[in-house]
Amino acid sequence: GAVVSQHPSRVICKSGTSVKIECRSLDFQATTMFWYRQFPKQSLMLMATSNEGSKATYEQGVEKDKFLINHASLTLSTLTVTSAHPEDSSFYICSATRGSSYNEQFFGPGTRLTVL
Amino acid sequence: QKEVEQNSGPLSVPEGAIASLNCTYSDRVSQSFFWYRQYSGKSPELIMSIYSNGDKEDGRFTAQLNKASQYVSLLIRDSQPSDSATYLCAVTMDSGAGSYQLTFGKGTKLSVIP
């Protein structure tokens, strides 16, 4: 159990376009989902925490108008990178918890975004 | 600032040896501790979770926690080349208003030499 999927796994887009990434918990209901970003040779950086039916909580320095997060159900959260630019190119990874955010997080396989 | 510290490595061990990975954390009230393995270009995979002082064993992996010293470690016995990866220590820290988030160390790169 505790499988998290992400789609797409890889996306290449032109500068100025928007990209939507989906994160799904396949075999459990995720009370909380998290979105991370990882640049090459760096550790994971938390972007935002998302609870079903409420607004996401963004980390300091993350533009909420640029990175739109929607947590429509207990099994689905989406991250939309609006007006993407080359500096947004990164590895985006979601995770989900089964209980409180105190518990272990299960990660999706990640989405590699390349903005040309 | 709440931090999780790890040696970046690389840590090289011969096949069959014990690999020892260490982590310290700054938030004294942290209660949940995790080790994740991350292969290059892939997302993290949970290996171990530990919540109380002492040792927790799962197969070839043993996690050790010492809350008084704010120290957590991971031992990998009979290391295999397939264990070569970056190991991330993660600690749950209070992010305010009763919610918690994982704070990751920068990871230790392990290389197991055949």
PDB file of C-alpha atoms in Angstrom:
ATOM      1  CA  GLY A   1       0.000   0.000   0.000  1.00  0.00           C
ATOM      2  CA  ALA A   2       0.816   3.724   0.078  1.00  0.00           C
ATOM      3  CA  VAL A   3       1.400   4.246  -3.630  1.00  0.00           C
ATOM      4  CA  VAL A   4       1.546   7.759  -5.018  1.00  0.00           C
ATOM      5  CA  SER A   5       1.526   8.480  -8.739  1.00  0.00           C
ATOM      6  CA  GLN A   6       2.424  11.604 -10.666  1.00  0.00           C
ATOM      7  CA  HIS A   7       1.628  12.636 -14.204  1.00  0.00           C
ATOM      8  CA  PRO A   8       3.336  13.515 -16.424  1.00  0.00           C
ATOM      9  CA  SER A   9       6.728  12.087 -15.589  1.00  0.00           C
ATOM     10  CA  ARG A  10       8.474  14.461 -17.950  1.00  0.00           C
ATOM     11  CA  VAL A  11       7.410  17.620 -19.709  1.00  0.00           C
ATOM     12  CA  ILE A  12       9.152  20.044 -22.014  1.00  0.00           C
ATOM     13  CA  CYS A  13       7.442  23.335 -22.707  1.00  0.00           C
ATOM     14  CA  LYS A  14       8.102  26.747 -24.165  1.00  0.00           C
ATOM     15  CA  SER A  15       8.704  29.758 -21.971  1.00  0.00           C
ATOM     16  CA  GLY A  16       5.462  31.505 -21.054  1.00  0.00           C
ATOM     17  CA  THR A  17       3.223  28.454 -21.125  1.00  0.00           C
ATOM     18  CA  SER A  18       1.526  26.815 -18.145  1.00  0.00           C
ATOM     19  CA  VAL A  19       2.077  23.258 -17.045  1.00  0.00           C
ATOM     20  CA  LYS A  20      -0.188  21.165 -14.825  1.00  0.00           C
ATOM     21  CA  ILE A  21       1.169  18.269 -12.768  1.00  0.00           C
ATOM     22  CA  GLU A  22      -1.147  15.750 -11.129  1.00  0.00           C
ATOM     23  CA  CYS A  23      -0.456  13.839  -7.931  1.00  0.00           C
ATOM     24  CA  ARG A  24      -2.671  10.939  -6.902  1.00  0.00           C
ATOM     25  CA  SER A  25      -2.705   8.615  -3.927  1.00  0.00           C
ATOM     26  CA  LEU A  26      -3.736   5.298  -5.460  1.00  0.00           C
ATOM     27  CA  ASP A  27      -4.582   3.084  -2.522  1.00  0.00           C
ATOM     28  CA  PHE A  28      -5.224   5.425   0.378  1.00  0.00           C
ATOM     29  CA  GLN A  29      -6.862   8.700   1.203  1.00  0.00           C
ATOM     30  CA  ALA A  30      -4.279  11.407   1.662  1.00  0.00           C
ATOM     31  CA  THR A  31      -5.182  13.909   4.314  1.00  0.00           C
ATOM     32  CA  THR A  32      -2.231  16.068   3.389  1.00  0.00           C
ATOM     33  CA  MET A  33      -0.156  16.333   0.247  1.00  0.00           C
ATOM     34  CA  PHE A  34       3.117  18.164  -0.167  1.00  0.00           C
ATOM     35  CA  TRP A  35       4.870  19.614  -3.183  1.00  0.00           C
ATOM     36  CA  TYR A  36       8.655  19.707  -3.349  1.00  0.00           C
ATOM     37  CA  ARG A  37      11.154  20.971  -5.847  1.00  0.00           C
ATOM     38  CA  GLN A  38      14.647  19.605  -6.286  1.00  0.00           C
ATOM     39  CA  PHE A  39      17.403  21.228  -8.315  1.00  0.00           C
ATOM     40  CA  PRO A  40      20.398  19.151  -9.460  1.00  0.00           C
ATOM     41  CA  LYS A  41      22.657  18.003  -6.640  1.00  0.00           C
ATOM     42  CA  GLN A  42      20.493  19.718  -4.035  1.00  0.00           C
ATOM     43  CA  SER A  43      18.112  18.383  -1.457  1.00  0.00           C
ATOM     44  CA  LEU A  44      14.355  18.578  -1.581  1.00  0.00           C
ATOM     45  CA  MET A  45      12.835  21.952  -0.876  1.00  0.00           C
ATOM     46  CA  LEU A  46       9.251  22.087   0.338  1.00  0.00           C
ATOM     47  CA  MET A  47       7.140  24.413  -1.778  1.00  0.00           C
ATOM     48  CA  ALA A  48       3.719  24.030  -0.210  1.00  0.00           C
ATOM     49  CA  THR A  49       1.474  21.927   1.974  1.00  0.00           C
ATOM     50  CA  SER A  50      -1.961  21.066   0.669  1.00  0.00           C
ATOM     51  CA  ASN A  51      -5.013  19.848   2.562  1.00  0.00           C
ATOM     52  CA  GLU A  52      -8.153  18.682   0.823  1.00  0.00           C
ATOM     53  CA  GLY A  53     -10.745  21.401   0.490  1.00  0.00           C
ATOM     54  CA  SER A  54      -8.600  24.227   1.791  1.00  0.00           C
ATOM     55  CA  LYS A  55      -6.044  26.647   0.468  1.00  0.00           C
ATOM     56  CA  ALA A  56      -2.462  25.483   0.268  1.00  0.00           C
ATOM     57  CA  THR A  57       0.134  26.822   2.659  1.00  0.00           C
ATOM     58  CA  TYR A  58       3.153  28.077   0.770  1.00  0.00           C
ATOM     59  CA  GLU A  59       6.701  28.226   2.061  1.00  0.00           C
ATOM     60  CA  GLN A  60       8.484  31.520   2.265  1.00  0.00           C
ATOM     61  CA  GLY A  61       9.777  32.616  -1.103  1.00  0.00           C
ATOM     62  CA  VAL A  62       7.365  30.478  -3.144  1.00  0.00           C
ATOM     63  CA  GLU A  63       5.026  32.588  -5.286  1.00  0.00           C
ATOM     64  CA  LYS A  64       1.499  31.329  -4.771  1.00  0.00           C
ATOM     65  CA  ASP A  65       0.262  33.091  -7.914  1.00  0.00           C
ATOM     66  CA  LYS A  66       2.869  31.313  -9.984  1.00  0.00           C
ATOM     67  CA  PHE A  67       2.542  27.861  -8.453  1.00  0.00           C
ATOM     68  CA  LEU A  68      -1.168  27.166  -8.199  1.00  0.00           C
ATOM     69  CA  ILE A  69      -2.149  24.215  -6.065  1.00  0.00           C
ATOM     70  CA  ASN A  70      -5.567  22.615  -6.033  1.00  0.00           C
ATOM     71  CA  HIS A  71      -6.450  19.755  -3.710  1.00  0.00           C
ATOM     72  CA  ALA A  72      -9.833  18.736  -5.047  1.00  0.00           C
ATOM     73  CA  SER A  73     -10.213  15.405  -3.292  1.00  0.00           C
ATOM     74  CA  LEU A  74      -8.546  13.134  -0.777  1.00  0.00           C
ATOM     75  CA  THR A  75      -6.712  11.393  -3.607  1.00  0.00           C
ATOM     76  CA  LEU A  76      -5.796  14.195  -6.000  1.00  0.00           C
ATOM     77  CA  SER A  77      -3.717  17.340  -5.827  1.00  0.00           C
ATOM     78  CA  THR A  78      -2.528  19.382  -8.793  1.00  0.00           C
ATOM     79  CA  LEU A  79       0.306  21.847  -9.202  1.00  0.00           C
ATOM     80  CA  THR A  80       0.120  24.317 -12.065  1.00  0.00           C
ATOM     81  CA  VAL A  81       3.246  26.223 -12.977  1.00  0.00           C
ATOM     82  CA  THR A  82       1.933  29.354 -14.664  1.00  0.00           C
ATOM     83  CA  SER A  83       3.920  31.321 -17.236  1.00  0.00           C
ATOM     84  CA  ALA A  84       6.858  28.995 -16.865  1.00  0.00           C
ATOM     85  CA  HIS A  85      10.372  30.297 -17.424  1.00  0.00           C
ATOM     86  CA  PRO A  86      13.682  28.460 -17.812  1.00  0.00           C
ATOM     87  CA  GLU A  87      14.533  29.044 -14.149  1.00  0.00           C
ATOM     88  CA  ASP A  88      11.458  26.974 -13.237  1.00  0.00           C
ATOM     89  CA  SER A  89      13.078  23.928 -14.827  1.00  0.00           C
ATOM     90  CA  SER A  90      13.413  21.426 -12.013  1.00  0.00           C
ATOM     91  CA  PHE A  91      12.308  18.081 -10.615  1.00  0.00           C
ATOM     92  CA  TYR A  92       8.905  18.467  -8.961  1.00  0.00           C
ATOM     93  CA  ILE A  93       7.895  15.780  -6.498  1.00  0.00           C
ATOM     94  CA  CYS A  94       4.704  15.350  -4.541  1.00  0.00           C
ATOM     95  CA  SER A  95       4.195  13.333  -1.402  1.00  0.00           C
ATOM     96  CA  ALA A  96       1.222  12.287   0.687  1.00  0.00           C
ATOM     97  CA  THR A  97       0.519  11.215   4.219  1.00  0.00           C
ATOM     98  CA  ARG A  98      -2.156   8.822   5.372  1.00  0.00           C
ATOM     99  CA  GLY A  99      -2.733  10.414   8.736  1.00  0.00           C
ATOM    100  CA  SER A 100      -1.573  13.673  10.196  1.00  0.00           C
ATOM    101  CA  SER A 101       1.364  15.502   8.668  1.00  0.00           C
ATOM    102  CA  TYR A 102       3.261  14.048  11.630  1.00  0.00           C
ATOM    103  CA  ASN A 103       3.431  10.729   9.848  1.00  0.00           C
ATOM    104  CA  GLU A 104       5.707   9.339   7.171  1.00  0.00           C
ATOM    105  CA  GLN A 105       5.368  10.768   3.703  1.00  0.00           C
ATOM    106  CA  PHE A 106       5.152   8.643   0.585  1.00  0.00           C
ATOM    107  CA  PHE A 107       6.583  10.187  -2.529  1.00  0.00           C
ATOM    108  CA  GLY A 108       5.408  10.134  -6.102  1.00  0.00           C
ATOM    109  CA  PRO A 109       7.924   9.353  -8.865  1.00  0.00           C
ATOM    110  CA  GLY A 110       8.410  13.019  -9.705  1.00  0.00           C
ATOM    111  CA  THR A 111       7.952  15.199 -12.771  1.00  0.00           C
ATOM    112  CA  ARG A 112      10.920  16.604 -14.597  1.00  0.00           C
ATOM    113  CA  LEU A 113      10.054  19.979 -16.080  1.00  0.00           C
ATOM    114  CA  THR A 114      12.210  21.571 -18.737  1.00  0.00           C
ATOM    115  CA  VAL A 115      11.287  25.060 -19.897  1.00  0.00           C
ATOM    116  CA  LEU A 116      12.921  26.132 -23.133  1.00  0.00           C
TER     117      LEU A 116
ATOM    118  CA  GLN B   1      16.657  27.953  12.172  1.00  0.00           C
ATOM    119  CA  LYS B   2      15.638  24.313  12.279  1.00  0.00           C
ATOM    120  CA  GLU B   3      18.165  22.162  10.505  1.00  0.00           C
ATOM    121  CA  VAL B   4      19.085  18.609   9.666  1.00  0.00           C
ATOM    122  CA  GLU B   5      22.782  17.955   9.105  1.00  0.00           C
ATOM    123  CA  GLN B   6      24.398  15.107   7.220  1.00  0.00           C
ATOM    124  CA  ASN B   7      27.852  14.506   5.828  1.00  0.00           C
ATOM    125  CA  SER B   8      27.567  14.852   2.062  1.00  0.00           C
ATOM    126  CA  GLY B   9      30.075  12.112   1.403  1.00  0.00           C
ATOM    127  CA  PRO B  10      30.723  10.358  -0.796  1.00  0.00           C
ATOM    128  CA  LEU B  11      30.965   7.444   1.571  1.00  0.00           C
ATOM    129  CA  SER B  12      32.619   4.479  -0.089  1.00  0.00           C
ATOM    130  CA  VAL B  13      32.421   0.988   1.387  1.00  0.00           C
ATOM    131  CA  PRO B  14      33.368  -2.391  -0.083  1.00  0.00           C
ATOM    132  CA  GLU B  15      30.650  -4.858  -0.936  1.00  0.00           C
ATOM    133  CA  GLY B  16      29.639  -6.879   2.126  1.00  0.00           C
ATOM    134  CA  ALA B  17      30.752  -4.236   4.629  1.00  0.00           C
ATOM    135  CA  ILE B  18      28.623  -2.187   6.990  1.00  0.00           C
ATOM    136  CA  ALA B  19      27.759   1.328   5.870  1.00  0.00           C
ATOM    137  CA  SER B  20      27.113   3.819   8.643  1.00  0.00           C
ATOM    138  CA  LEU B  21      25.204   7.021   7.886  1.00  0.00           C
ATOM    139  CA  ASN B  22      24.761   9.762  10.453  1.00  0.00           C
ATOM    140  CA  CYS B  23      22.433  12.680  10.963  1.00  0.00           C
ATOM    141  CA  THR B  24      21.960  15.384  13.581  1.00  0.00           C
ATOM    142  CA  TYR B  25      18.996  17.685  13.994  1.00  0.00           C
ATOM    143  CA  SER B  26      18.435  20.954  15.745  1.00  0.00           C
ATOM    144  CA  ASP B  27      14.822  20.825  16.938  1.00  0.00           C
ATOM    145  CA  ARG B  28      14.862  19.172  20.337  1.00  0.00           C
ATOM    146  CA  VAL B  29      11.120  18.426  20.320  1.00  0.00           C
ATOM    147  CA  SER B  30      11.116  16.491  17.028  1.00  0.00           C
ATOM    148  CA  GLN B  31       9.326  13.179  17.371  1.00  0.00           C
ATOM    149  CA  SER B  32       9.493  11.478  13.969  1.00  0.00           C
ATOM    150  CA  PHE B  33      12.597  10.502  12.056  1.00  0.00           C
ATOM    151  CA  PHE B  34      12.931   8.947   8.642  1.00  0.00           C
ATOM    152  CA  TRP B  35      15.539   7.637   6.259  1.00  0.00           C
ATOM    153  CA  TYR B  36      14.879   7.861   2.548  1.00  0.00           C
ATOM    154  CA  ARG B  37      16.934   6.434  -0.292  1.00  0.00           C
ATOM    155  CA  GLN B  38      17.134   8.382  -3.531  1.00  0.00           C
ATOM    156  CA  TYR B  39      18.660   7.008  -6.697  1.00  0.00           C
ATOM    157  CA  SER B  40      19.938   9.509  -9.220  1.00  0.00           C
ATOM    158  CA  GLY B  41      17.071  11.038 -11.170  1.00  0.00           C
ATOM    159  CA  LYS B  42      14.427   9.324  -9.050  1.00  0.00           C
ATOM    160  CA  SER B  43      12.233  10.407  -6.159  1.00  0.00           C
ATOM    161  CA  PRO B  44      12.920   9.440  -2.534  1.00  0.00           C
ATOM    162  CA  GLU B  45      11.873   6.033  -1.280  1.00  0.00           C
ATOM    163  CA  LEU B  46      11.102   5.491   2.406  1.00  0.00           C
ATOM    164  CA  ILE B  47      13.425   2.952   4.004  1.00  0.00           C
ATOM    165  CA  MET B  48      12.974   3.368   7.733  1.00  0.00           C
ATOM    166  CA  SER B  49      10.977   5.344  10.229  1.00  0.00           C
ATOM    167  CA  ILE B  50      11.824   5.576  13.918  1.00  0.00           C
ATOM    168  CA  TYR B  51       9.998   7.340  16.689  1.00  0.00           C
ATOM    169  CA  SER B  52      11.553   6.248  20.003  1.00  0.00           C
ATOM    170  CA  ASN B  53      15.060   6.003  21.380  1.00  0.00           C
ATOM    171  CA  GLY B  54      17.022   2.889  20.596  1.00  0.00           C
ATOM    172  CA  ASP B  55      17.428   0.634  17.602  1.00  0.00           C
ATOM    173  CA  LYS B  56      14.927  -0.462  14.990  1.00  0.00           C
ATOM    174  CA  GLU B  57      15.875  -3.230  12.587  1.00  0.00           C
ATOM    175  CA  ASP B  58      14.340  -4.105   9.236  1.00  0.00           C
ATOM    176  CA  GLY B  59      16.243  -6.641   7.199  1.00  0.00           C
ATOM    177  CA  ARG B  60      19.718  -5.323   6.474  1.00  0.00           C
ATOM    178  CA  PHE B  61      18.829  -1.869   7.790  1.00  0.00           C
ATOM    179  CA  THR B  62      19.035  -0.655  11.369  1.00  0.00           C
ATOM    180  CA  ALA B  63      18.012   2.827  12.439  1.00  0.00           C
ATOM    181  CA  GLN B  64      19.312   4.204  15.710  1.00  0.00           C
ATOM    182  CA  LEU B  65      17.857   7.177  17.553  1.00  0.00           C
ATOM    183  CA  ASN B  66      19.246   9.142  20.472  1.00  0.00           C
ATOM    184  CA  LYS B  67      16.983  12.073  21.255  1.00  0.00           C
ATOM    185  CA  ALA B  68      19.188  13.357  24.071  1.00  0.00           C
ATOM    186  CA  SER B  69      22.057  13.765  21.606  1.00  0.00           C
ATOM    187  CA  GLN B  70      19.703  14.780  18.757  1.00  0.00           C
ATOM    188  CA  TYR B  71      21.277  12.112  16.621  1.00  0.00           C
ATOM    189  CA  VAL B  72      19.894   9.493  14.291  1.00  0.00           C
ATOM    190  CA  SER B  73      21.825   6.983  12.228  1.00  0.00           C
ATOM    191  CA  LEU B  74      21.291   4.282   9.643  1.00  0.00           C
ATOM    192  CA  LEU B  75      23.373   1.123   9.407  1.00  0.00           C
ATOM    193  CA  ILE B  76      23.324  -0.984   6.269  1.00  0.00           C
ATOM    194  CA  ARG B  77      24.712  -4.467   6.792  1.00  0.00           C
ATOM    195  CA  ASP B  78      26.127  -6.610   3.987  1.00  0.00           C
ATOM    196  CA  SER B  79      26.189  -3.596   1.664  1.00  0.00           C
ATOM    197  CA  GLN B  80      25.420  -4.335  -1.969  1.00  0.00           C
ATOM    198  CA  PRO B  81      26.247  -2.318  -5.097  1.00  0.00           C
ATOM    199  CA  SER B  82      22.489  -1.763  -5.475  1.00  0.00           C
ATOM    200  CA  ASP B  83      22.592   0.182  -2.196  1.00  0.00           C
ATOM    201  CA  SER B  84      24.632   2.888  -3.939  1.00  0.00           C
ATOM    202  CA  ALA B  85      22.422   5.961  -3.725  1.00  0.00           C
ATOM    203  CA  THR B  86      21.952   9.165  -1.787  1.00  0.00           C
ATOM    204  CA  TYR B  87      20.450   8.660   1.655  1.00  0.00           C
ATOM    205  CA  LEU B  88      18.304  11.454   3.015  1.00  0.00           C
ATOM    206  CA  CYS B  89      17.668  11.939   6.689  1.00  0.00           C
ATOM    207  CA  ALA B  90      14.326  13.610   7.371  1.00  0.00           C
ATOM    208  CA  VAL B  91      12.943  14.939  10.620  1.00  0.00           C
ATOM    209  CA  THR B  92       9.413  16.095  11.363  1.00  0.00           C
ATOM    210  CA  MET B  93       9.468  19.583  12.761  1.00  0.00           C
ATOM    211  CA  ASP B  94       6.729  21.819  14.020  1.00  0.00           C
ATOM    212  CA  SER B  95       5.877  24.337  11.301  1.00  0.00           C
ATOM    213  CA  GLY B  96       3.494  26.237  13.544  1.00  0.00           C
ATOM    214  CA  ALA B  97      -0.259  26.186  14.201  1.00  0.00           C
ATOM    215  CA  GLY B  98      -0.103  22.517  15.134  1.00  0.00           C
ATOM    216  CA  SER B  99       1.119  21.293  11.774  1.00  0.00           C
ATOM    217  CA  TYR B 100       4.343  19.546  10.977  1.00  0.00           C
ATOM    218  CA  GLN B 101       6.597  19.278   7.986  1.00  0.00           C
ATOM    219  CA  LEU B 102       9.554  17.156   6.993  1.00  0.00           C
ATOM    220  CA  THR B 103      12.906  18.856   7.018  1.00  0.00           C
ATOM    221  CA  PHE B 104      15.479  17.033   4.917  1.00  0.00           C
ATOM    222  CA  GLY B 105      19.201  16.889   5.231  1.00  0.00           C
ATOM    223  CA  LYS B 106      21.214  17.392   2.074  1.00  0.00           C
ATOM    224  CA  GLY B 107      21.882  13.682   1.883  1.00  0.00           C
ATOM    225  CA  THR B 108      24.890  11.383   2.043  1.00  0.00           C
ATOM    226  CA  LYS B 109      25.999   9.768  -1.172  1.00  0.00           C
ATOM    227  CA  LEU B 110      26.913   6.130  -0.639  1.00  0.00           C
ATOM    228  CA  SER B 111      29.002   4.123  -3.074  1.00  0.00           C
ATOM    229  CA  VAL B 112      29.334   0.383  -2.550  1.00  0.00           C
ATOM    230  CA  ILE B 113      32.381  -0.914  -4.376  1.00  0.00           C
ATOM    231  CA  PRO B 114      32.089  -4.443  -5.827  1.00  0.00           C
TER     232      PRO B 114
END
